[in-house]
């Protein structure tokens, strides 16, 4: 993608989300290593834990990561 090889610091990784209840949907996530952009949903599991689901096409074809807040 166009962002491949660029510096990660300052790069926009997540964008375009709309809040729907306790989740954020309809956004995209950038893989800074490959430069590819994927559809994404976010869900705040707790005050310190964010569930990030990136996928291609439908959510069934994707991967989930849990991001932990740094204190």
CSV table of C-alpha atoms in Angstrom, one decimal:
chain,number,residue,atom,x,y,z
A,1,UNK,CA,0.0,0.0,0.0
A,2,UNK,CA,0.9,3.7,-0.1
A,3,UNK,CA,2.0,3.7,3.5
A,4,UNK,CA,4.4,0.8,3.3
A,5,UNK,CA,7.9,1.8,4.4
A,6,UNK,CA,6.8,5.1,6.0
A,7,UNK,CA,7.6,6.0,9.6
A,8,UNK,CA,5.1,4.6,12.1
A,9,UNK,CA,5.4,7.5,14.4
A,10,UNK,CA,2.6,10.0,13.5
A,11,UNK,CA,0.9,7.5,11.1
A,12,UNK,CA,-2.9,7.3,11.3
A,13,UNK,CA,-3.6,3.6,12.1
A,14,UNK,CA,-7.4,3.7,12.9
A,15,UNK,CA,-9.9,6.0,11.2
A,16,UNK,CA,-13.6,6.4,10.1
A,17,UNK,CA,-15.4,4.7,13.1
A,18,UNK,CA,-19.0,5.4,14.2
A,19,UNK,CA,-20.2,4.6,17.7
A,20,UNK,CA,-23.0,2.1,17.9
A,21,UNK,CA,-23.9,1.2,21.5
A,22,UNK,CA,-20.7,0.0,23.2
A,23,UNK,CA,-18.9,-0.7,19.9
A,24,UNK,CA,-17.3,1.4,17.1
A,25,UNK,CA,-18.0,0.1,13.6
A,26,UNK,CA,-17.4,1.0,10.0
A,27,UNK,CA,-13.8,2.1,10.3
A,28,UNK,CA,-10.5,0.9,8.9
A,29,UNK,CA,-7.2,-0.2,10.4
A,30,UNK,CA,-3.8,0.0,8.7
A,31,UNK,CA,-1.2,-2.7,9.0
A,32,UNK,CA,1.9,-0.5,9.1
A,33,UNK,CA,4.2,-3.5,8.1
A,34,UNK,CA,2.5,-4.2,4.8
A,35,UNK,CA,0.7,-0.9,4.2
A,36,UNK,CA,-2.6,-2.7,3.7
A,37,UNK,CA,-5.9,-1.3,5.0
A,38,UNK,CA,-8.6,-3.6,6.4
A,39,UNK,CA,-12.2,-3.1,7.7
A,40,UNK,CA,-12.3,-3.0,11.5
A,41,UNK,CA,-14.6,-3.0,14.5
A,42,UNK,CA,-13.7,-2.0,18.0
A,43,UNK,CA,-15.2,-3.0,21.4
A,44,UNK,CA,-14.1,-1.7,24.8
A,45,UNK,CA,-14.0,-4.9,26.9
A,46,UNK,CA,-13.0,-3.0,30.1
A,47,UNK,CA,-11.5,0.3,31.0
A,48,UNK,CA,-8.0,-1.0,30.1
A,49,UNK,CA,-8.8,-3.6,27.3
A,50,UNK,CA,-9.8,-2.9,23.7
A,51,UNK,CA,-10.9,-5.7,21.4
A,52,UNK,CA,-9.8,-4.9,17.8
A,53,UNK,CA,-11.3,-7.0,15.0
A,54,UNK,CA,-9.7,-6.5,11.5
A,55,UNK,CA,-11.1,-8.3,8.5
A,56,UNK,CA,-11.5,-8.6,4.7
A,57,UNK,CA,-15.0,-8.6,3.3
A,58,UNK,CA,-17.0,-10.1,6.2
A,59,UNK,CA,-15.9,-10.3,9.8
A,60,UNK,CA,-15.7,-14.1,9.6
A,61,UNK,CA,-12.5,-13.7,7.5
A,62,UNK,CA,-10.3,-11.7,10.0
A,63,UNK,CA,-8.3,-11.6,13.1
A,64,UNK,CA,-8.9,-10.3,16.6
A,65,UNK,CA,-6.3,-8.7,18.9
A,66,UNK,CA,-6.7,-7.3,22.4
A,67,UNK,CA,-4.9,-4.1,23.1
A,68,UNK,CA,-4.0,-3.3,26.7
A,69,UNK,CA,-3.8,0.3,28.0
A,70,UNK,CA,-0.3,1.3,29.0
A,71,UNK,CA,-0.2,2.8,32.5
